[in-house]
PDB file of C-alpha atoms in Angstrom:
ATOM      1  CA  UNK A   1      22.157 -25.532 -17.217  1.00 41.00           C
ATOM      2  CA  UNK A   2      24.054 -22.804 -15.259  1.00 47.00           C
ATOM      3  CA  UNK A   3      25.325 -23.997 -11.405  1.00 49.00           C
ATOM      4  CA  UNK A   4      24.458 -22.411  -8.449  1.00 50.00           C
ATOM      5  CA  UNK A   5      26.434 -21.214  -6.141  1.00 47.00           C
ATOM      6  CA  UNK A   6      28.633 -23.070  -3.972  1.00 51.00           C
ATOM      7  CA  UNK A   7      26.959 -22.237  -0.733  1.00 45.00           C
ATOM      8  CA  UNK A   8      30.763 -21.613   1.728  1.00 50.00           C
ATOM      9  CA  UNK A   9      32.258 -23.809   3.227  1.00 61.00           C
ATOM     10  CA  UNK A  10      31.916 -23.762   7.309  1.00 73.00           C
ATOM     11  CA  UNK A  11      34.784 -23.330   9.624  1.00 85.00           C
ATOM     12  CA  UNK A  12      35.045 -26.137  12.005  1.00 89.00           C
ATOM     13  CA  UNK A  13      36.899 -24.016  14.548  1.00 91.00           C
ATOM     14  CA  UNK A  14      34.664 -20.952  14.370  1.00 92.00           C
ATOM     15  CA  UNK A  15      32.157 -22.699  15.161  1.00 93.00           C
ATOM     16  CA  UNK A  16      33.992 -24.463  17.617  1.00 94.00           C
ATOM     17  CA  UNK A  17      34.897 -21.021  19.067  1.00 94.00           C
ATOM     18  CA  UNK A  18      32.058 -19.934  19.605  1.00 94.00           C
ATOM     19  CA  UNK A  19      30.414 -22.155  20.563  1.00 94.00           C
ATOM     20  CA  UNK A  20      33.280 -22.564  23.291  1.00 94.00           C
ATOM     21  CA  UNK A  21      32.511 -18.875  23.925  1.00 94.00           C
ATOM     22  CA  UNK A  22      28.806 -18.456  24.523  1.00 94.00           C
ATOM     23  CA  UNK A  23      28.424 -21.452  26.296  1.00 94.00           C
ATOM     24  CA  UNK A  24      31.101 -20.273  29.042  1.00 92.00           C
ATOM     25  CA  UNK A  25      29.967 -16.185  28.141  1.00 91.00           C
ATOM     26  CA  UNK A  26      26.116 -16.879  29.351  1.00 93.00           C
ATOM     27  CA  UNK A  27      27.051 -19.831  32.674  1.00 93.00           C
ATOM     28  CA  UNK A  28      29.541 -16.929  33.862  1.00 91.00           C
ATOM     29  CA  UNK A  29      26.377 -14.163  33.433  1.00 91.00           C
ATOM     30  CA  UNK A  30      24.199 -16.519  35.021  1.00 94.00           C
ATOM     31  CA  UNK A  31      26.566 -17.400  37.726  1.00 93.00           C
ATOM     32  CA  UNK A  32      26.999 -13.838  38.229  1.00 91.00           C
ATOM     33  CA  UNK A  33      23.305 -13.578  38.048  1.00 93.00           C
ATOM     34  CA  UNK A  34      23.006 -15.417  40.962  1.00 94.00           C
ATOM     35  CA  UNK A  35      25.922 -14.496  42.917  1.00 94.00           C
ATOM     36  CA  UNK A  36      24.375 -11.308  43.582  1.00 93.00           C
ATOM     37  CA  UNK A  37      20.377 -12.063  42.958  1.00 94.00           C
ATOM     38  CA  UNK A  38      20.109 -14.912  44.743  1.00 93.00           C
ATOM     39  CA  UNK A  39      16.430 -14.658  44.804  1.00 94.00           C
ATOM     40  CA  UNK A  40      16.094 -14.546  40.844  1.00 93.00           C
ATOM     41  CA  UNK A  41      17.118 -18.147  41.226  1.00 92.00           C
ATOM     42  CA  UNK A  42      14.270 -20.527  39.807  1.00 91.00           C
ATOM     43  CA  UNK A  43      13.008 -17.104  38.130  1.00 94.00           C
ATOM     44  CA  UNK A  44      12.138 -16.630  35.070  1.00 94.00           C
ATOM     45  CA  UNK A  45      14.116 -13.333  33.492  1.00 92.00           C
ATOM     46  CA  UNK A  46      12.790 -13.057  30.255  1.00 91.00           C
ATOM     47  CA  UNK A  47      13.952 -11.037  27.587  1.00 87.00           C
ATOM     48  CA  UNK A  48      12.375 -10.372  23.797  1.00 84.00           C
ATOM     49  CA  UNK A  49      15.733 -13.078  21.433  1.00 85.00           C
ATOM     50  CA  UNK A  50      14.104 -13.478  18.261  1.00 83.00           C
ATOM     51  CA  UNK A  51      10.503 -11.524  18.139  1.00 85.00           C
ATOM     52  CA  UNK A  52       9.364 -12.995  21.018  1.00 90.00           C
ATOM     53  CA  UNK A  53       9.344 -13.310  24.973  1.00 92.00           C
ATOM     54  CA  UNK A  54      12.269 -16.116  25.977  1.00 93.00           C
ATOM     55  CA  UNK A  55      13.404 -16.997  29.239  1.00 94.00           C
ATOM     56  CA  UNK A  56      17.308 -15.830  29.680  1.00 93.00           C
ATOM     57  CA  UNK A  57      18.343 -17.094  33.565  1.00 94.00           C
ATOM     58  CA  UNK A  58      18.606 -21.304  32.222  1.00 94.00           C
ATOM     59  CA  UNK A  59      21.723 -23.247  31.291  1.00 94.00           C
ATOM     60  CA  UNK A  60      23.358 -22.964  28.067  1.00 94.00           C
ATOM     61  CA  UNK A  61      22.253 -26.497  27.321  1.00 93.00           C
ATOM     62  CA  UNK A  62      18.747 -25.614  28.654  1.00 94.00           C
ATOM     63  CA  UNK A  63      19.098 -21.991  26.977  1.00 94.00           C
ATOM     64  CA  UNK A  64      16.234 -21.574  24.412  1.00 93.00           C
ATOM     65  CA  UNK A  65      17.867 -20.997  21.002  1.00 93.00           C
ATOM     66  CA  UNK A  66      16.799 -17.734  20.125  1.00 92.00           C
ATOM     67  CA  UNK A  67      18.113 -16.537  22.979  1.00 92.00           C
ATOM     68  CA  UNK A  68      20.981 -18.486  21.892  1.00 93.00           C
ATOM     69  CA  UNK A  69      21.700 -17.488  19.210  1.00 93.00           C
ATOM     70  CA  UNK A  70      21.693 -13.804  20.228  1.00 87.00           C
ATOM     71  CA  UNK A  71      24.490 -14.713  22.453  1.00 89.00           C
ATOM     72  CA  UNK A  72      26.308 -16.413  19.303  1.00 94.00           C
ATOM     73  CA  UNK A  73      26.042 -12.877  17.828  1.00 92.00           C
ATOM     74  CA  UNK A  74      27.899 -11.870  20.078  1.00 93.00           C
ATOM     75  CA  UNK A  75      30.807 -14.446  19.609  1.00 95.00           C
ATOM     76  CA  UNK A  76      30.722 -14.424  16.242  1.00 96.00           C
ATOM     77  CA  UNK A  77      31.707 -10.960  16.195  1.00 96.00           C
ATOM     78  CA  UNK A  78      33.743 -11.224  18.303  1.00 96.00           C
ATOM     79  CA  UNK A  79      35.452 -14.075  16.229  1.00 97.00           C
ATOM     80  CA  UNK A  80      35.502 -11.739  13.131  1.00 97.00           C
ATOM     81  CA  UNK A  81      36.871  -8.833  15.102  1.00 97.00           C
ATOM     82  CA  UNK A  82      40.331 -11.366  15.944  1.00 97.00           C
ATOM     83  CA  UNK A  83      40.485 -12.331  13.441  1.00 96.00           C
ATOM     84  CA  UNK A  84      40.668  -8.215  11.666  1.00 97.00           C
ATOM     85  CA  UNK A  85      43.086  -7.804  14.646  1.00 97.00           C
ATOM     86  CA  UNK A  86      44.872 -10.500  15.193  1.00 95.00           C
ATOM     87  CA  UNK A  87      47.960  -8.686  17.164  1.00 95.00           C
ATOM     88  CA  UNK A  88      46.044  -5.323  18.343  1.00 97.00           C
ATOM     89  CA  UNK A  89      43.806  -5.773  21.309  1.00 96.00           C
ATOM     90  CA  UNK A  90      41.734  -1.990  21.733  1.00 97.00           C
ATOM     91  CA  UNK A  91      40.865  -2.065  17.426  1.00 97.00           C
ATOM     92  CA  UNK A  92      39.821  -5.360  18.410  1.00 97.00           C
ATOM     93  CA  UNK A  93      38.120  -4.004  21.144  1.00 97.00           C
ATOM     94  CA  UNK A  94      36.867  -1.077  18.690  1.00 98.00           C
ATOM     95  CA  UNK A  95      35.751  -3.518  16.392  1.00 98.00           C
ATOM     96  CA  UNK A  96      33.811  -5.586  18.572  1.00 97.00           C
ATOM     97  CA  UNK A  97      31.296  -2.004  20.185  1.00 97.00           C
ATOM     98  CA  UNK A  98      30.973  -1.479  17.101  1.00 97.00           C
ATOM     99  CA  UNK A  99      28.982  -4.696  15.755  1.00 96.00           C
ATOM    100  CA  UNK A 100      27.249  -4.801  18.899  1.00 94.00           C
ATOM    101  CA  UNK A 101      25.907  -1.580  18.905  1.00 95.00           C
ATOM    102  CA  UNK A 102      24.793  -1.894  15.739  1.00 93.00           C
ATOM    103  CA  UNK A 103      23.074  -5.281  16.746  1.00 88.00           C
ATOM    104  CA  UNK A 104      21.749  -3.710  19.947  1.00 86.00           C
ATOM    105  CA  UNK A 105      20.709   0.351  18.131  1.00 86.00           C
ATOM    106  CA  UNK A 106      16.544  -0.697  18.529  1.00 81.00           C
ATOM    107  CA  UNK A 107      17.134  -2.544  21.677  1.00 79.00           C
ATOM    108  CA  UNK A 108      15.228  -0.258  24.009  1.00 78.00           C
ATOM    109  CA  UNK A 109      16.829  -1.401  27.316  1.00 78.00           C
ATOM    110  CA  UNK A 110      19.786   0.058  26.666  1.00 86.00           C
ATOM    111  CA  UNK A 111      21.604   3.332  28.189  1.00 90.00           C
ATOM    112  CA  UNK A 112      21.663   5.774  25.584  1.00 92.00           C
ATOM    113  CA  UNK A 113      24.876   6.625  27.869  1.00 94.00           C
ATOM    114  CA  UNK A 114      27.214   3.379  25.287  1.00 95.00           C
ATOM    115  CA  UNK A 115      25.929   4.685  21.597  1.00 96.00           C
ATOM    116  CA  UNK A 116      28.918   6.034  21.960  1.00 96.00           C
ATOM    117  CA  UNK A 117      31.610   5.586  19.801  1.00 96.00           C
ATOM    118  CA  UNK A 118      35.265   3.733  21.615  1.00 97.00           C
ATOM    119  CA  UNK A 119      37.470   5.848  22.246  1.00 97.00           C
ATOM    120  CA  UNK A 120      34.941   8.175  23.911  1.00 97.00           C
ATOM    121  CA  UNK A 121      33.373   5.028  26.830  1.00 97.00           C
ATOM    122  CA  UNK A 122      34.490   5.118  30.303  1.00 96.00           C
ATOM    123  CA  UNK A 123      37.571   1.985  31.163  1.00 96.00           C
ATOM    124  CA  UNK A 124      34.605  -0.120  32.230  1.00 95.00           C
ATOM    125  CA  UNK A 125      33.065   0.018  29.749  1.00 95.00           C
ATOM    126  CA  UNK A 126      35.504  -0.666  27.471  1.00 96.00           C
ATOM    127  CA  UNK A 127      36.953  -3.779  29.588  1.00 95.00           C
ATOM    128  CA  UNK A 128      33.423  -5.713  28.676  1.00 93.00           C
ATOM    129  CA  UNK A 129      34.578  -4.950  24.857  1.00 95.00           C
ATOM    130  CA  UNK A 130      38.155  -6.146  26.180  1.00 95.00           C
ATOM    131  CA  UNK A 131      36.641  -8.895  27.971  1.00 93.00           C
ATOM    132  CA  UNK A 132      34.713 -10.985  24.891  1.00 94.00           C
ATOM    133  CA  UNK A 133      38.063 -10.592  22.716  1.00 96.00           C
ATOM    134  CA  UNK A 134      39.691 -12.367  25.853  1.00 95.00           C
ATOM    135  CA  UNK A 135      37.333 -14.677  25.941  1.00 94.00           C
ATOM    136  CA  UNK A 136      38.248 -15.069  22.405  1.00 95.00           C
ATOM    137  CA  UNK A 137      40.774 -16.028  22.131  1.00 95.00           C
ATOM    138  CA  UNK A 138      41.598 -17.850  25.001  1.00 94.00           C
ATOM    139  CA  UNK A 139      38.008 -19.896  23.253  1.00 94.00           C
ATOM    140  CA  UNK A 140      40.600 -19.595  20.121  1.00 95.00           C
ATOM    141  CA  UNK A 141      43.314 -21.721  21.862  1.00 92.00           C
ATOM    142  CA  UNK A 142      41.094 -24.340  23.447  1.00 92.00           C
ATOM    143  CA  UNK A 143      39.333 -25.000  20.611  1.00 91.00           C
ATOM    144  CA  UNK A 144      41.802 -25.222  18.181  1.00 82.00           C
ATOM    145  CA  UNK A 145      43.225 -28.215  16.647  1.00 75.00           C
ATOM    146  CA  UNK A 146      46.775 -28.849  18.298  1.00 66.00           C
ATOM    147  CA  UNK A 147      45.240 -27.784  21.127  1.00 53.00           C
ATOM    148  CA  UNK A 148      43.022 -30.464  21.508  1.00 53.00           C
ATOM    149  CA  UNK A 149      46.187 -33.008  19.992  1.00 52.00           C
ATOM    150  CA  UNK A 150      48.245 -31.117  23.352  1.00 47.00           C
ATOM    151  CA  UNK A 151      45.740 -31.774  25.332  1.00 51.00           C
ATOM    152  CA  UNK A 152      44.941 -35.829  24.295  1.00 57.00           C
ATOM    153  CA  UNK A 153      49.061 -36.478  25.269  1.00 53.00           C
ATOM    154  CA  UNK A 154      48.236 -34.404  28.396  1.00 47.00           C
ATOM    155  CA  UNK A 155      46.277 -36.896  29.520  1.00 50.00           C
ATOM    156  CA  UNK A 156      47.828 -39.551  28.211  1.00 53.00           C
ATOM    157  CA  UNK A 157      50.572 -38.729  30.735  1.00 47.00           C
ATOM    158  CA  UNK A 158      49.258 -37.772  33.852  1.00 55.00           C
ATOM    159  CA  UNK A 159      46.308 -38.005  35.882  1.00 61.00           C
ATOM    160  CA  UNK A 160      43.170 -36.570  36.800  1.00 65.00           C
ATOM    161  CA  UNK A 161      43.064 -33.904  40.731  1.00 70.00           C
ATOM    162  CA  UNK A 162      39.409 -33.834  41.692  1.00 73.00           C
ATOM    163  CA  UNK A 163      39.081 -31.166  43.930  1.00 73.00           C
ATOM    164  CA  UNK A 164      35.355 -30.175  45.478  1.00 77.00           C
ATOM    165  CA  UNK A 165      33.315 -26.501  44.614  1.00 78.00           C
ATOM    166  CA  UNK A 166      35.330 -24.335  47.280  1.00 78.00           C
ATOM    167  CA  UNK A 167      38.490 -25.769  46.871  1.00 81.00           C
ATOM    168  CA  UNK A 168      38.060 -24.663  43.002  1.00 80.00           C
ATOM    169  CA  UNK A 169      36.439 -21.285  44.557  1.00 81.00           C
ATOM    170  CA  UNK A 170      39.428 -20.196  46.607  1.00 81.00           C
ATOM    171  CA  UNK A 171      41.390 -21.268  43.649  1.00 81.00           C
ATOM    172  CA  UNK A 172      39.017 -19.084  41.502  1.00 83.00           C
ATOM    173  CA  UNK A 173      39.280 -15.725  44.042  1.00 85.00           C
ATOM    174  CA  UNK A 174      43.547 -16.954  44.393  1.00 83.00           C
ATOM    175  CA  UNK A 175      44.283 -17.000  40.687  1.00 79.00           C
ATOM    176  CA  UNK A 176      42.297 -13.407  40.268  1.00 84.00           C
ATOM    177  CA  UNK A 177      43.973 -11.748  43.080  1.00 83.00           C
ATOM    178  CA  UNK A 178      46.658 -12.714  42.274  1.00 77.00           C
ATOM    179  CA  UNK A 179      46.793 -11.885  38.112  1.00 76.00           C
ATOM    180  CA  UNK A 180      45.193  -8.584  39.372  1.00 80.00           C
ATOM    181  CA  UNK A 181      48.719  -8.426  41.874  1.00 74.00           C
ATOM    182  CA  UNK A 182      51.033  -9.774  39.245  1.00 69.00           C
ATOM    183  CA  UNK A 183      49.277  -7.576  35.921  1.00 73.00           C
ATOM    184  CA  UNK A 184      48.889 -10.434  34.085  1.00 73.00           C
ATOM    185  CA  UNK A 185      46.334 -13.749  33.466  1.00 76.00           C
ATOM    186  CA  UNK A 186      47.416 -16.344  36.202  1.00 75.00           C
ATOM    187  CA  UNK A 187      44.846 -19.645  35.839  1.00 82.00           C
ATOM    188  CA  UNK A 188      43.943 -22.066  38.152  1.00 78.00           C
ATOM    189  CA  UNK A 189      45.695 -24.928  36.607  1.00 77.00           C
ATOM    190  CA  UNK A 190      49.161 -22.204  37.357  1.00 76.00           C
ATOM    191  CA  UNK A 191      48.206 -22.120  40.603  1.00 73.00           C
ATOM    192  CA  UNK A 192      48.155 -25.875  41.021  1.00 78.00           C
ATOM    193  CA  UNK A 193      51.210 -26.907  39.808  1.00 74.00           C
ATOM    194  CA  UNK A 194      52.702 -23.975  41.192  1.00 75.00           C
ATOM    195  CA  UNK A 195      51.575 -25.595  44.395  1.00 73.00           C
ATOM    196  CA  UNK A 196      52.775 -29.014  43.720  1.00 72.00           C
ATOM    197  CA  UNK A 197      56.648 -28.135  43.031  1.00 71.00           C
ATOM    198  CA  UNK A 198      56.543 -26.331  46.151  1.00 72.00           C
ATOM    199  CA  UNK A 199      55.223 -28.975  47.820  1.00 72.00           C
ATOM    200  CA  UNK A 200      57.193 -30.911  46.253  1.00 70.00           C
ATOM    201  CA  UNK A 201      60.606 -28.547  46.964  1.00 70.00           C
ATOM    202  CA  UNK A 202      59.937 -28.778  50.935  1.00 67.00           C
ATOM    203  CA  UNK A 203      59.671 -32.588  50.582  1.00 71.00           C
ATOM    204  CA  UNK A 204      62.919 -32.998  49.702  1.00 68.00           C
ATOM    205  CA  UNK A 205      64.105 -30.520  51.959  1.00 63.00           C
ATOM    206  CA  UNK A 206      62.730 -31.891  54.602  1.00 66.00           C
ATOM    207  CA  UNK A 207      64.142 -35.944  53.358  1.00 68.00           C
ATOM    208  CA  UNK A 208      67.553 -33.979  53.522  1.00 66.00           C
ATOM    209  CA  UNK A 209      67.872 -32.900  56.866  1.00 63.00           C
ATOM    210  CA  UNK A 210      65.713 -36.026  58.129  1.00 63.00           C
ATOM    211  CA  UNK A 211      69.329 -38.310  56.683  1.00 64.00           C
ATOM    212  CA  UNK A 212      71.841 -36.104  57.995  1.00 60.00           C
TER     213      UNK A 212
END
């Protein structure tokens, strides 16, 4: 009897990155939706997913599986883009856009103006594809075994800092503004570390003056 074809093994890093990317992308989208349209809070936002209408105005954890599958399709495409073009952000973004057109060609709600080659898109639309590439790279860094080991080791050597929502949002805004000013990504964690180092330096100077 002939043996059946082997089922390809799933890539745990790929699956983890897709879940990480999808969950954070959806929750970030929903957060922006409710910030700009507060009247949408608690109201269904019905969209066709998997052949049926489902409410996409829900947190990722309680989102309909068919809506999750739609989000994860974009995540898988972003993963493939990064793997194909690990050192070429524009080529990866171009691939993301090609896959978006393929996934959405039958969706009549999508603007026709977006169904064109990546090179012909306005920068604001290109940035959306670039964001997918950047978020997938961040997801891969977050879920890689090495990153987990580093975080685990760091957790043993450091203490947890708890911040309230208002403070966290202020840091988010500050990080976004600084990132734009310096031309590269500045994380909230980097701001916290920089602030702590600045306070430590000032305290050290103050202690010297007091002794003097």
